[in-house]
Coordinates of C-alpha atoms in Angstrom, one line a residue:
M474 CA -16.5 42.4 15.9
V475 CA -13.8 43.7 13.7
C476 CA -12.4 41.1 11.3
G477 CA -8.8 41.0 10.1
Q478 CA -6.1 38.7 8.9
S479 CA -4.1 36.8 11.6
G480 CA -2.6 33.4 11.9
I481 CA -3.5 30.8 14.5
T482 CA -1.3 30.3 17.4
F483 CA -0.6 27.1 19.4
L484 CA -3.1 28.0 22.1
G485 CA -5.7 29.0 19.4
A486 CA -5.3 25.8 17.5
L487 CA -5.5 23.7 20.7
S488 CA -8.7 25.6 21.8
L489 CA -10.3 25.2 18.3
L490 CA -9.9 21.4 18.3
V491 CA -10.9 20.9 21.9
S492 CA -14.0 23.0 21.3
E493 CA -14.8 20.9 18.2
M494 CA -14.6 17.7 20.2
I495 CA -16.2 18.6 23.6
G496 CA -19.9 19.2 22.9
P497 CA -23.3 18.0 24.0
G498 CA -22.1 14.4 24.2
L499 CA -20.0 15.3 27.3
V500 CA -23.0 15.2 29.7
T501 CA -24.0 11.7 28.6
I502 CA -20.6 10.0 29.0
P503 CA -21.4 8.9 32.6
I504 CA -24.2 6.8 31.2
L505 CA -21.7 4.7 29.3
F506 CA -19.6 3.9 32.4
E507 CA -22.7 3.0 34.3
T508 CA -24.2 0.7 31.5
A509 CA -21.1 -0.6 29.7
G510 CA -18.7 -0.9 32.7
L511 CA -15.2 0.2 33.2
I512 CA -13.1 -1.9 30.8
T513 CA -14.9 -1.6 27.5
P514 CA -15.4 2.3 27.5
L515 CA -11.6 2.7 28.3
I516 CA -10.8 0.4 25.4
M517 CA -13.1 2.2 23.1
F518 CA -11.6 5.6 24.1
S519 CA -8.1 4.2 23.3
V520 CA -9.3 3.0 19.9
A521 CA -11.0 6.3 19.1
V522 CA -7.8 8.2 20.1
M523 CA -5.6 6.2 17.7
L524 CA -8.2 6.4 14.9
A525 CA -8.8 10.2 15.3
C526 CA -5.1 11.1 15.5
S527 CA -4.0 8.9 12.6
S528 CA -6.9 10.2 10.5
A529 CA -6.0 13.8 11.2
L530 CA -2.2 13.4 10.7
L531 CA -2.6 11.3 7.5
L532 CA -5.0 13.8 6.0
V533 CA -2.5 16.6 6.7
E534 CA 0.2 14.5 4.9
A535 CA -2.1 14.1 2.0
L536 CA -2.5 17.9 1.8
S537 CA 1.3 18.4 2.0
S538 CA 2.0 15.9 -0.7
I539 CA 0.2 18.0 -3.3
P540 CA 3.0 19.8 -5.4
G541 CA 3.5 23.4 -4.3
N542 CA 1.7 22.8 -1.0
E543 CA 4.5 21.3 1.0
K544 CA 4.2 24.1 3.6
F545 CA 0.5 24.6 3.0
Q546 CA 1.2 27.8 1.0
K547 CA -1.6 26.9 -1.5
K548 CA -4.2 26.6 1.2
I549 CA -5.7 23.5 -0.2
E550 CA -8.9 22.5 1.7
Y551 CA -10.4 19.1 2.4
I552 CA -12.9 19.3 -0.5
S553 CA -10.0 20.4 -2.9
L554 CA -8.4 17.0 -2.5
F555 CA -11.4 15.3 -4.1
S556 CA -10.8 17.3 -7.3
I557 CA -7.1 16.6 -7.3
L558 CA -7.0 12.9 -6.3
I559 CA -10.3 11.4 -7.4
D560 CA -10.4 10.8 -11.2
N561 CA -13.9 9.3 -11.4
K562 CA -16.5 12.1 -11.8
I563 CA -19.3 10.2 -10.1
L564 CA -17.2 9.3 -7.0
R565 CA -15.9 12.9 -6.8
I566 CA -19.5 14.3 -6.9
I567 CA -20.6 11.8 -4.1
S568 CA -17.6 12.8 -2.0
Y569 CA -18.6 16.5 -2.4
L570 CA -22.1 15.7 -1.3
I571 CA -21.0 13.7 1.7
L572 CA -18.7 16.4 3.0
F573 CA -21.2 19.1 2.4
L574 CA -24.0 17.2 4.2
S575 CA -21.6 16.3 7.0
V576 CA -20.7 19.9 7.8
E577 CA -24.1 21.3 7.3
S578 CA -25.7 18.7 9.6
M579 CA -23.2 19.6 12.3
I580 CA -24.0 23.2 12.0
I581 CA -27.8 22.5 12.0
A582 CA -27.7 20.2 15.0
T583 CA -25.5 22.6 17.0
I584 CA -27.7 25.6 16.3
A585 CA -30.8 23.6 17.5
L586 CA -29.0 22.3 20.6
T587 CA -27.7 25.7 21.5
S588 CA -31.1 27.3 21.0
Q589 CA -32.6 24.7 23.3
A590 CA -30.0 25.3 26.0
F591 CA -30.5 29.1 25.9
D592 CA -34.3 28.6 26.2
A593 CA -33.7 26.4 29.3
I594 CA -31.3 29.1 30.7
L595 CA -34.0 31.7 30.2
V596 CA -36.5 29.7 32.1
R597 CA -34.0 28.9 34.9
F598 CA -32.7 32.4 35.4
V599 CA -35.3 34.7 34.0
G600 CA -38.4 32.8 34.7
S601 CA -39.8 32.2 31.2
T602 CA -39.0 32.1 27.5
C603 CA -41.1 33.1 24.6
G604 CA -41.5 32.4 20.9
I605 CA -43.8 32.4 17.8
G606 CA -45.6 29.1 17.5
L607 CA -46.9 27.5 14.3
Y608 CA -48.6 24.2 15.3
P609 CA -50.7 23.3 17.2
D610 CA -50.5 26.5 19.1
K611 CA -50.1 29.6 16.9
G612 CA -48.9 33.0 17.7
W613 CA -46.9 34.4 20.7
I614 CA -46.2 31.6 23.3
C615 CA -44.5 31.9 26.6
V616 CA -43.5 29.0 28.9
Q617 CA -42.3 29.1 32.5
N618 CA -41.5 25.5 33.3
L619 CA -39.1 22.9 32.1
N620 CA -40.3 19.5 31.0
N621 CA -39.0 16.1 29.9
F622 CA -38.4 17.3 26.3
N623 CA -35.2 18.8 25.1
S624 CA -37.0 22.2 24.6
P625 CA -39.1 24.0 27.2
F626 CA -41.7 24.3 24.3
G627 CA -42.2 20.6 24.3
D628 CA -43.3 19.2 20.9
R629 CA -44.8 22.4 19.5
L630 CA -43.6 23.4 16.1
M631 CA -42.0 26.8 16.6
F632 CA -41.0 29.4 14.1
V633 CA -38.6 31.2 16.3
T634 CA -37.8 31.1 20.1
G635 CA -36.0 33.3 22.5
G636 CA -33.0 31.0 22.7
F637 CA -32.8 30.8 18.8
M638 CA -32.6 34.6 18.7
I639 CA -29.9 34.8 21.3
T640 CA -27.9 32.2 19.4
F641 CA -28.3 34.1 16.1
I642 CA -27.2 37.4 17.6
L643 CA -24.1 35.9 19.2
V644 CA -23.0 33.7 16.2
I645 CA -23.4 36.0 13.2
P646 CA -20.7 38.5 14.0
M647 CA -18.3 35.7 14.6
A648 CA -19.2 33.6 11.5
I649 CA -18.4 36.4 9.0
C650 CA -14.8 36.6 10.1
N651 CA -11.9 34.3 9.2
L652 CA -10.7 31.4 11.3
G653 CA -7.7 33.2 12.6
E654 CA -9.9 36.0 14.2
N655 CA -12.5 33.5 15.4
V656 CA -9.9 31.6 17.3
K657 CA -10.0 34.3 20.0
I658 CA -13.5 33.1 20.8
Q659 CA -12.3 29.5 20.8
I660 CA -9.8 30.4 23.5
L661 CA -12.5 31.9 25.7
S662 CA -14.6 28.9 25.1
F663 CA -11.7 26.6 26.1
I664 CA -11.2 28.6 29.3
S665 CA -15.0 28.4 30.1
L666 CA -15.0 24.6 29.6
I667 CA -12.1 24.2 32.0
I668 CA -14.1 26.1 34.6
V669 CA -17.3 24.0 33.9
I670 CA -15.3 20.7 34.2
I671 CA -13.7 21.7 37.5
I672 CA -17.1 22.7 39.0
W673 CA -18.8 19.4 37.8
I674 CA -16.0 17.2 39.2
I675 CA -16.1 19.1 42.6
A676 CA -20.0 18.7 42.6
C677 CA -19.7 15.0 42.0
I678 CA -17.2 14.6 44.8
M679 CA -19.4 16.6 47.2
N680 CA -22.4 14.4 46.3
G681 CA -20.4 11.3 47.3
L682 CA -18.7 8.7 45.2
S683 CA -19.7 5.1 45.1
P684 CA -17.4 2.9 42.9
N685 CA -19.9 0.1 43.1
R686 CA -22.0 1.9 40.6
I687 CA -19.5 1.2 37.8
P688 CA -19.3 -2.6 36.9
L689 CA -16.1 -4.0 35.6
I690 CA -17.9 -5.1 32.4
G691 CA -21.5 -3.9 31.9
N692 CA -24.4 -5.6 30.1
D693 CA -25.4 -2.8 27.7
H694 CA -23.0 -1.7 25.0
S695 CA -25.5 -0.4 22.5
L696 CA -24.4 3.3 22.9
L697 CA -20.6 2.7 23.3
V698 CA -19.3 2.9 19.8
G699 CA -21.6 5.7 18.5
T700 CA -21.2 8.0 21.5
V701 CA -17.4 7.7 21.9
L702 CA -16.4 7.6 18.2
F703 CA -18.5 10.6 17.1
N704 CA -17.3 12.8 19.9
Y705 CA -13.9 12.8 18.1
A706 CA -15.3 14.1 14.8
F707 CA -12.9 17.1 14.5
I708 CA -10.9 16.0 11.5
I709 CA -13.0 18.1 9.1
T710 CA -11.7 21.2 10.8
V711 CA -8.0 20.2 10.6
P712 CA -7.3 21.3 6.9
S713 CA -8.7 24.7 7.4
M714 CA -6.8 25.1 10.7
V715 CA -3.5 24.0 9.1
N716 CA -3.8 26.5 6.3
D717 CA -4.2 29.4 8.7
L718 CA -1.7 28.0 11.3
N719 CA 1.5 30.0 12.1
Q720 CA 4.6 28.4 10.7
D721 CA 6.3 28.0 14.1
V722 CA 3.4 25.8 15.5
S723 CA 3.8 22.0 15.5
I724 CA 0.9 20.3 13.9
R725 CA 1.5 17.0 15.6
K726 CA 1.7 18.5 19.1
V727 CA -1.6 20.4 18.5
I728 CA -3.4 17.2 17.4
W729 CA -2.0 14.9 20.0
I730 CA -2.3 17.3 23.0
S731 CA -5.9 18.4 22.1
V732 CA -7.0 14.8 21.7
G733 CA -5.3 13.9 24.9
I734 CA -7.0 16.8 26.8
T735 CA -10.4 15.8 25.4
T736 CA -9.9 12.1 26.3
L737 CA -8.9 12.9 29.8
T738 CA -11.9 15.2 30.2
Y739 CA -14.3 12.5 29.0
I740 CA -12.9 9.8 31.2
L741 CA -12.8 12.0 34.3
I742 CA -16.4 13.3 33.8
G743 CA -17.6 9.7 33.0
L744 CA -16.0 8.2 36.0
F745 CA -16.9 10.8 38.6
G746 CA -20.4 11.3 37.2
A747 CA -21.1 7.6 37.2
M748 CA -19.9 7.1 40.8
A749 CA -21.8 10.1 42.1
F750 CA -25.3 9.8 40.4
H751 CA -27.6 7.1 39.0
F752 CA -28.7 7.8 35.5
D753 CA -31.4 6.6 33.2
L754 CA -31.4 6.8 29.4
T755 CA -33.4 10.2 29.5
S756 CA -31.2 12.0 32.0
N757 CA -27.8 13.6 31.8
L758 CA -25.2 15.2 34.2
I759 CA -26.7 18.6 34.1
S760 CA -30.2 17.4 35.1
E761 CA -28.8 15.2 37.8
I762 CA -26.8 18.0 39.4
R763 CA -29.7 20.4 39.1
S764 CA -32.1 18.0 41.0
S765 CA -29.5 17.0 43.7
K766 CA -28.8 18.4 47.1
I767 CA -25.6 20.0 46.0
H768 CA -27.2 22.4 43.7
N769 CA -25.9 25.9 44.2
I770 CA -24.8 29.2 42.5
F771 CA -21.7 27.5 41.2
T772 CA -23.5 24.7 39.4
D773 CA -25.8 27.3 38.0
I774 CA -22.8 29.1 36.6
A775 CA -21.5 25.9 35.1
T776 CA -25.0 25.3 33.5
L777 CA -24.8 28.8 32.0
L778 CA -21.2 28.5 30.7
F779 CA -21.5 25.0 29.2
P780 CA -23.7 26.1 26.2
L781 CA -21.3 29.1 25.6
G782 CA -18.2 26.9 25.8
G783 CA -19.3 23.5 24.6
L784 CA -21.8 24.5 21.9
L785 CA -21.9 28.1 20.8
A786 CA -18.2 28.4 19.8
S787 CA -18.3 25.5 17.4
I788 CA -21.1 27.1 15.2
P789 CA -19.0 29.9 13.7
A790 CA -15.9 27.6 13.4
D791 CA -17.9 25.0 11.3
T792 CA -19.5 27.8 9.3
I793 CA -16.1 29.3 8.4
V794 CA -14.7 25.8 7.5
L795 CA -17.6 25.2 5.1
R796 CA -17.0 28.6 3.5
Y797 CA -13.3 28.0 3.2
N798 CA -14.0 24.7 1.4
L799 CA -16.3 26.2 -1.1
V800 CA -14.3 29.4 -1.9
R801 CA -10.8 28.0 -1.9
S802 CA -11.7 25.0 -4.0
E803 CA -13.3 27.5 -6.4
L804 CA -16.7 25.6 -6.4
C805 CA -18.4 28.9 -5.9
N806 CA -17.7 32.6 -5.2
Y807 CA -17.7 34.2 -1.8
S808 CA -21.3 35.4 -1.8
M809 CA -22.7 32.0 -2.8
A810 CA -20.4 30.3 -0.2
T811 CA -21.7 32.7 2.5
F812 CA -25.3 32.0 1.6
I813 CA -24.7 28.2 1.7
S814 CA -22.8 28.1 4.9
L815 CA -24.6 30.9 6.8
V816 CA -28.2 31.2 5.6
I817 CA -29.2 27.6 4.7
P818 CA -28.3 26.0 8.1
W819 CA -30.3 28.6 10.0
C820 CA -33.3 28.1 7.9
V821 CA -33.2 24.3 8.1
A822 CA -32.6 24.4 11.9
L823 CA -35.9 26.1 12.5
P824 CA -38.2 23.0 12.7
F825 CA -35.5 21.2 14.9
Q826 CA -35.8 23.7 17.8
T827 CA -38.5 21.6 19.5
G828 CA -39.7 18.0 19.6
F829 CA -37.9 14.7 19.2
W830 CA -36.8 15.1 15.6
L831 CA -33.4 16.6 16.5
N832 CA -32.3 13.4 18.1
I833 CA -33.1 11.3 15.0
F834 CA -31.5 13.9 12.7
T835 CA -28.3 14.1 14.7
N836 CA -27.8 10.4 15.2
W837 CA -28.5 9.4 11.6
T838 CA -26.4 12.2 10.0
S839 CA -23.5 11.4 12.4
L840 CA -23.7 7.8 11.4
L841 CA -24.0 8.2 7.7
F842 CA -22.1 11.4 6.9
I843 CA -19.9 12.6 9.8
S844 CA -18.4 9.2 10.4
I845 CA -17.4 8.7 6.8
T846 CA -15.8 12.2 6.4
N847 CA -13.9 11.8 9.6
F848 CA -12.8 8.2 9.8
L849 CA -13.0 6.8 6.2
L850 CA -12.3 9.4 3.6
P851 CA -9.0 10.7 5.2
F852 CA -7.4 7.3 4.8
C853 CA -8.6 6.9 1.2
L854 CA -7.2 10.3 0.3
F855 CA -3.9 9.5 1.9
H856 CA -3.6 6.3 -0.1
L857 CA -4.4 8.2 -3.3
S858 CA -2.0 10.9 -2.5
Q859 CA 0.9 8.5 -2.0
K860 CA -0.1 6.6 -5.1
K861 CA -0.1 9.7 -7.3
A862 CA 2.6 11.7 -5.5
K863 CA 5.3 11.5 -8.2
M864 CA 2.9 11.9 -11.1
L865 CA 1.5 15.0 -9.6
Q866 CA 5.0 16.3 -9.0
T867 CA 5.9 15.6 -12.6
L868 CA 2.7 17.3 -13.9
E869 CA 3.5 20.3 -11.7
L870 CA 7.0 20.6 -13.3
A871 CA 5.4 20.4 -16.8
R872 CA 2.9 23.0 -15.8
E873 CA 5.6 25.3 -14.5
E874 CA 7.6 24.8 -17.6
A875 CA 4.6 25.6 -19.8
E876 CA 3.9 28.7 -17.8
S877 CA 7.5 29.8 -18.2
N878 CA 7.4 29.2 -21.9
E879 CA 4.2 31.1 -22.2
K880 CA 5.7 34.0 -20.2
Q881 CA 8.7 34.0 -22.5
Q882 CA 6.6 33.9 -25.6
N883 CA 4.5 36.8 -24.3
K884 CA 7.6 38.7 -23.5
N885 CA 9.0 38.1 -27.1
I886 CA 5.7 39.2 -28.6
D887 CA 5.8 42.4 -26.5
D888 CA 9.4 43.0 -27.5
N889 CA 8.5 42.5 -31.2
K890 CA 5.6 44.9 -30.9
N891 CA 7.9 47.5 -29.3
K892 CA 10.4 47.1 -32.0
N893 CA 7.7 47.4 -34.7
K894 CA 6.3 50.4 -32.9
D895 CA 9.8 52.1 -32.8
Y896 CA 10.3 51.2 -36.5
F897 CA 7.2 52.9 -37.6
N898 CA 7.6 55.9 -35.4
R899 CA 11.1 56.7 -36.4
E900 CA 11.8 59.5 -39.0
P901 CA 12.0 58.4 -42.6
I902 CA 15.4 58.2 -44.3
I903 CA 15.6 60.5 -47.3
S904 CA 18.8 59.3 -48.9
L905 CA 21.4 56.6 -48.2
P906 CA 25.1 57.0 -48.7
P907 CA 26.6 54.7 -51.4
P908 CA 27.8 51.4 -50.2
P909 CA 31.6 50.9 -50.1
S910 CA 33.1 48.7 -52.7
I911 CA 34.1 45.3 -51.4
T912 CA 36.6 43.2 -53.3
P913 CA 36.8 39.6 -52.4
D914 CA 40.2 38.4 -51.2
T915 CA 40.8 35.5 -53.5
S916 CA 44.1 34.7 -52.0
T917 CA 42.5 33.8 -48.7
L918 CA 40.0 31.5 -50.4
E919 CA 42.6 29.8 -52.5
G920 CA 44.8 29.5 -49.4
E921 CA 42.1 27.6 -47.6
G922 CA 41.8 25.1 -50.3
E923 CA 45.5 24.6 -50.6
E924 CA 46.8 24.7 -47.0
K925 CA 45.1 24.0 -43.6
S926 CA 45.4 26.3 -40.7
A927 CA 47.7 25.6 -37.8
F928 CA 44.8 24.9 -35.5
Q929 CA 43.3 22.3 -37.9
K930 CA 46.7 20.6 -38.2
H931 CA 47.1 20.5 -34.3
L932 CA 43.6 19.1 -33.9
E933 CA 44.2 16.3 -36.5
R934 CA 47.4 15.3 -34.8
H935 CA 45.7 15.2 -31.4
L936 CA 42.9 13.0 -32.7
Q937 CA 45.3 10.7 -34.4
K938 CA 47.3 10.4 -31.2
L939 CA 44.1 9.6 -29.3
E940 CA 43.1 7.0 -31.9
K941 CA 46.5 5.4 -31.7
Q942 CA 46.3 5.2 -27.9
K943 CA 42.8 3.8 -27.9
L944 CA 43.9 0.2 -27.7
E945 CA 46.6 0.8 -25.3
N946 CA 44.4 2.7 -22.8
P947 CA 40.7 2.0 -23.4
Q948 CA 39.7 4.2 -20.4
L949 CA 40.3 7.3 -22.7
E950 CA 37.4 6.1 -24.9
R951 CA 35.0 6.4 -21.9
L952 CA 35.3 10.2 -22.0
K953 CA 33.6 10.2 -25.4
R954 CA 30.7 7.8 -24.6
A955 CA 27.4 8.6 -23.1
K956 CA 26.7 6.6 -19.8
V957 CA 24.5 3.6 -20.2
Y958 CA 22.6 2.3 -17.2
R959 CA 21.5 -1.3 -16.6
N960 CA 18.3 -0.2 -14.8
M961 CA 16.3 2.9 -14.3
S962 CA 17.0 3.5 -10.7
A963 CA 18.2 7.0 -9.7
D964 CA 21.4 5.7 -8.1
A965 CA 22.3 2.9 -10.6
V966 CA 26.0 2.3 -11.4
P967 CA 26.8 3.1 -15.1
I968 CA 27.8 0.2 -17.3
D969 CA 31.1 2.1 -18.0
E970 CA 32.1 1.6 -14.4
L971 CA 32.0 -2.2 -14.8
P972 CA 35.2 -4.1 -16.0
D973 CA 35.9 -4.2 -19.8
F974 CA 35.5 -7.3 -21.8
V975 CA 37.5 -8.9 -24.6
L976 CA 35.8 -10.3 -27.7
K977 CA 37.8 -13.3 -28.9
K978 CA 37.3 -15.1 -32.1
N979 CA 38.4 -18.7 -31.7
T980 CA 39.3 -20.6 -34.8
K981 CA 38.0 -23.9 -33.4
K982 CA 34.8 -22.6 -31.8
N983 CA 32.2 -19.9 -32.2
D984 CA 32.6 -16.4 -30.8
S985 CA 32.7 -16.3 -27.0
L986 CA 33.2 -13.7 -24.3
S987 CA 35.4 -13.8 -21.3
T988 CA 36.8 -11.3 -18.9
I989 CA 40.6 -10.9 -19.1
S990 CA 42.5 -8.9 -16.5
S991 CA 45.6 -7.0 -17.5
S992 CA 47.9 -9.2 -15.3
N993 CA 46.6 -12.4 -16.9
S994 CA 47.0 -11.0 -20.4
N995 CA 50.7 -10.3 -19.7
N996 CA 51.5 -13.7 -18.3
N997 CA 49.6 -15.8 -20.9
D998 CA 50.4 -14.0 -24.2
D999 CA 51.8 -17.1 -25.8
D1000 CA 48.8 -19.3 -25.0
N1001 CA 46.4 -16.6 -26.2
N1002 CA 48.2 -16.1 -29.4
N1003 CA 47.7 -19.8 -30.3
N1004 CA 43.9 -19.6 -30.1
I1005 CA 43.1 -16.0 -30.9
N1006 CA 43.3 -14.5 -34.3
V1007 CA 41.6 -11.1 -33.6
L1008 CA 41.6 -9.4 -30.2
N1009 CA 39.2 -6.5 -29.8
V1010 CA 38.8 -4.7 -26.4
L1011 CA 35.1 -3.7 -26.0
S1012 CA 33.5 -1.6 -23.3
P1013 CA 30.3 -2.9 -21.7
G1014 CA 28.4 -0.2 -23.4
E1015 CA 29.6 -1.3 -26.8
I1016 CA 28.9 -4.9 -26.0
Y1017 CA 25.4 -4.0 -24.9
E1018 CA 24.8 -2.2 -28.3
V1019 CA 26.4 -4.8 -30.4
D1020 CA 24.8 -8.0 -29.1
K1021 CA 22.9 -8.2 -25.8
T1022 CA 23.4 -11.9 -25.7
Y1023 CA 27.1 -11.4 -25.1
I1024 CA 26.5 -9.8 -21.7
P1025 CA 27.4 -12.1 -18.9
S1026 CA 25.2 -12.2 -15.8
H1027 CA 26.3 -9.8 -13.1
P1028 CA 24.9 -9.3 -9.6
S1029 CA 22.3 -6.5 -9.3
T1030 CA 23.7 -3.1 -8.7
P1031 CA 23.4 -2.4 -5.0
R1032 CA 20.9 0.2 -4.0
S1033 CA 21.7 3.2 -1.9
T1034 CA 20.2 3.5 1.6
S1035 CA 18.0 6.4 0.5
T1036 CA 14.4 5.7 -0.4
D1037 CA 12.7 6.4 -3.7
D1038 CA 10.9 9.5 -2.3
E1039 CA 14.2 10.9 -1.0
E1040 CA 15.8 10.4 -4.5
F1041 CA 12.8 11.9 -6.2
Y1042 CA 12.6 15.1 -4.2
S1043 CA 16.4 15.6 -4.2
L1044 CA 16.3 15.1 -7.9
F1045 CA 13.9 18.0 -8.4
N1046 CA 15.1 20.0 -5.4
Y1047 CA 11.7 20.1 -3.8
V1048 CA 10.8 20.7 -0.2
K1049 CA 9.9 17.5 1.5
P1050 CA 6.2 17.3 2.5
F1051 CA 4.8 16.9 6.0
K1052 CA 5.2 13.5 7.6
A1053 CA 2.5 12.2 9.8
F1054 CA 4.9 9.8 11.6
P1055 CA 8.4 11.2 11.3
G1056 CA 11.3 8.7 11.3
T1057 CA 9.2 6.0 9.7
S1058 CA 9.0 4.6 6.2
K1059 CA 6.2 5.1 3.6
K1060 CA 5.3 1.4 4.1
F1061 CA 4.7 2.0 7.9
S1062 CA 2.4 4.9 7.1
M1063 CA 0.5 2.9 4.6
M1064 CA 0.1 0.0 7.1
I1065 CA -1.3 2.4 9.7
S1066 CA -3.7 3.8 7.1
Y1067 CA -4.9 0.3 6.0
S1068 CA -5.3 -0.9 9.7
A1069 CA -7.1 2.3 10.9
A1070 CA -9.5 2.3 7.8
S1071 CA -10.3 -1.4 8.5
I1072 CA -11.1 -0.9 12.2
S1073 CA -13.2 2.2 11.2
I1074 CA -15.2 0.2 8.7
L1075 CA -15.8 -2.6 11.2
L1076 CA -17.0 -0.1 13.9
I1077 CA -19.2 2.0 11.7
S1078 CA -20.7 -0.9 9.8
G1079 CA -21.4 -2.7 13.1
V1080 CA -23.3 0.3 14.5
I1081 CA -25.3 0.6 11.2
I1082 CA -26.2 -3.1 11.2
Y1083 CA -27.1 -3.0 14.9
D1084 CA -29.4 0.0 14.4
F1085 CA -31.1 -1.5 11.4
I1086 CA -31.8 -4.7 13.4
G1087 CA -33.3 -2.6 16.1
L1088 CA -35.5 -0.8 13.5
A1089 CA -36.6 -4.2 12.1
N1090 CA -37.6 -5.2 15.7
G1091 CA -39.5 -2.0 16.2
K1092 CA -36.9 -0.1 18.3
N1093 CA -34.6 2.7 17.4
Y1094 CA -31.6 2.5 19.6
F1095 CA -30.5 6.0 18.7
D1096 CA -33.8 7.8 19.5
L1097 CA -33.2 8.0 23.3
G1098 CA -33.3 11.7 23.9
V1099 CA -29.8 11.8 25.4
N1100 CA -28.5 14.8 23.5
N1101 CA -29.9 17.4 26.0

């Protein structure tokens, strides 16, 4: 596969996100509708859609709020936000580890699941699959039958299998390319998934639908939250996709449409599968169709295409995303990032090819790492980005000014070096001509002391005229005064634009201030002359400087209709960042962030508590072998 540089189109982005969401969990969705009923899974899918979309969009807004990355030109990745927004070093390192373990666990689990699927395909279509065993059977091992385990090799510890080698050969050429080139594979995966879904729905209809198999509200909801929520764990991929996305592609449309297609697929497969077959906790849609009377060549094609479309395509995408995060954040160079993202996951995946350990590994890593990076950290990063937006913008201006000054200094140094070089390289001067005799003009110097120039005389007369008119027209004085503001808002009205005040010294009372209009002063000259000895017209700025206690109370200066962010970005002439919810205020986005984060915490903590209670009672609710 030839790698090159290309952007991601709308169809490519749509296919990438759909392939990230539709995976091995698709074949277990009918079990939810059969055990949990109709209403609660639909409610959970609605909640998952809102959480996933808000998490992805707010994370994109956090990326765009970084100075200089308004149009994602800096290609800031998910892990880079930790370095920019999190000040505490310990929290920053913990966030690094959580994101790293989240992506690595996704790659490892998908490699093992795809290897198991290809081993099953080899047994189904070729007749057997072989591999090298380590324990308890050693050496070359071949199997011809499928069993109740996820892998045809059962619980043997295998060094490598035929399915593992097929997966390795198909993935490596795609994983060394960039995400834009890899999207072509994602489009093929998307098309194959559509074919598989259509075949499965037709097979369910041909087997016969019985709505009575789906209760309105079921009696077992233990798998509901974990199965539904973790199928929307695509948010990690969004920053890398946005950085390589073409400028004419709408990010909001890609996210909403991809999540809508995925949700519709899950609901249709869940409803039709639950109405067509009866499931237990160790079965799935593929096994039920294979053992039913409707099994035919088309269902075999769907069984063959599903690992390619639903599993295989996500491995190189996740590998590239991890490499992007490590390289673009400058945590390591390209060679080390390739080793971490491409070599380590394949080595760790070897013992998970067989046995029951893959189920435990997948469920616990999803619960502890994938859920946090997809449904908790994006909201925290958005909150920090909004809190530090103006500070980061100011620091960016200072950095640009410092770089500009440094370039100017370097330029001056280079110019001085060139001048010195020219000076030392020029030919020596043997003799100089005698300087001309200069006699000072004493008449001019004496004239300056005795008589001023015409311009100086004109300037003095003009200033005297302005000083004379100062009391008659105080507005002229405003031209010489700097504006003073009553508050620090960007659109505050200067004090000079407020009415002037008169400082009156009363012979009977202490000094007082009162506002006198020009019309009242003309009508009441006699009354004022009786009580006022000295009349000085002062501007509000002068009153403010002389004695702040003389300033009377005024109503607050009315604010403009623009928001603080609009004033700030218009002040520095910066491009406005991406908005997750256009047409809404910053408070609305913060409210969505707080609400979604609270719901995510409740759901994830509820699943963790429920599972630990099960472990305390001697039962692991997640070790059910349903990820076939």
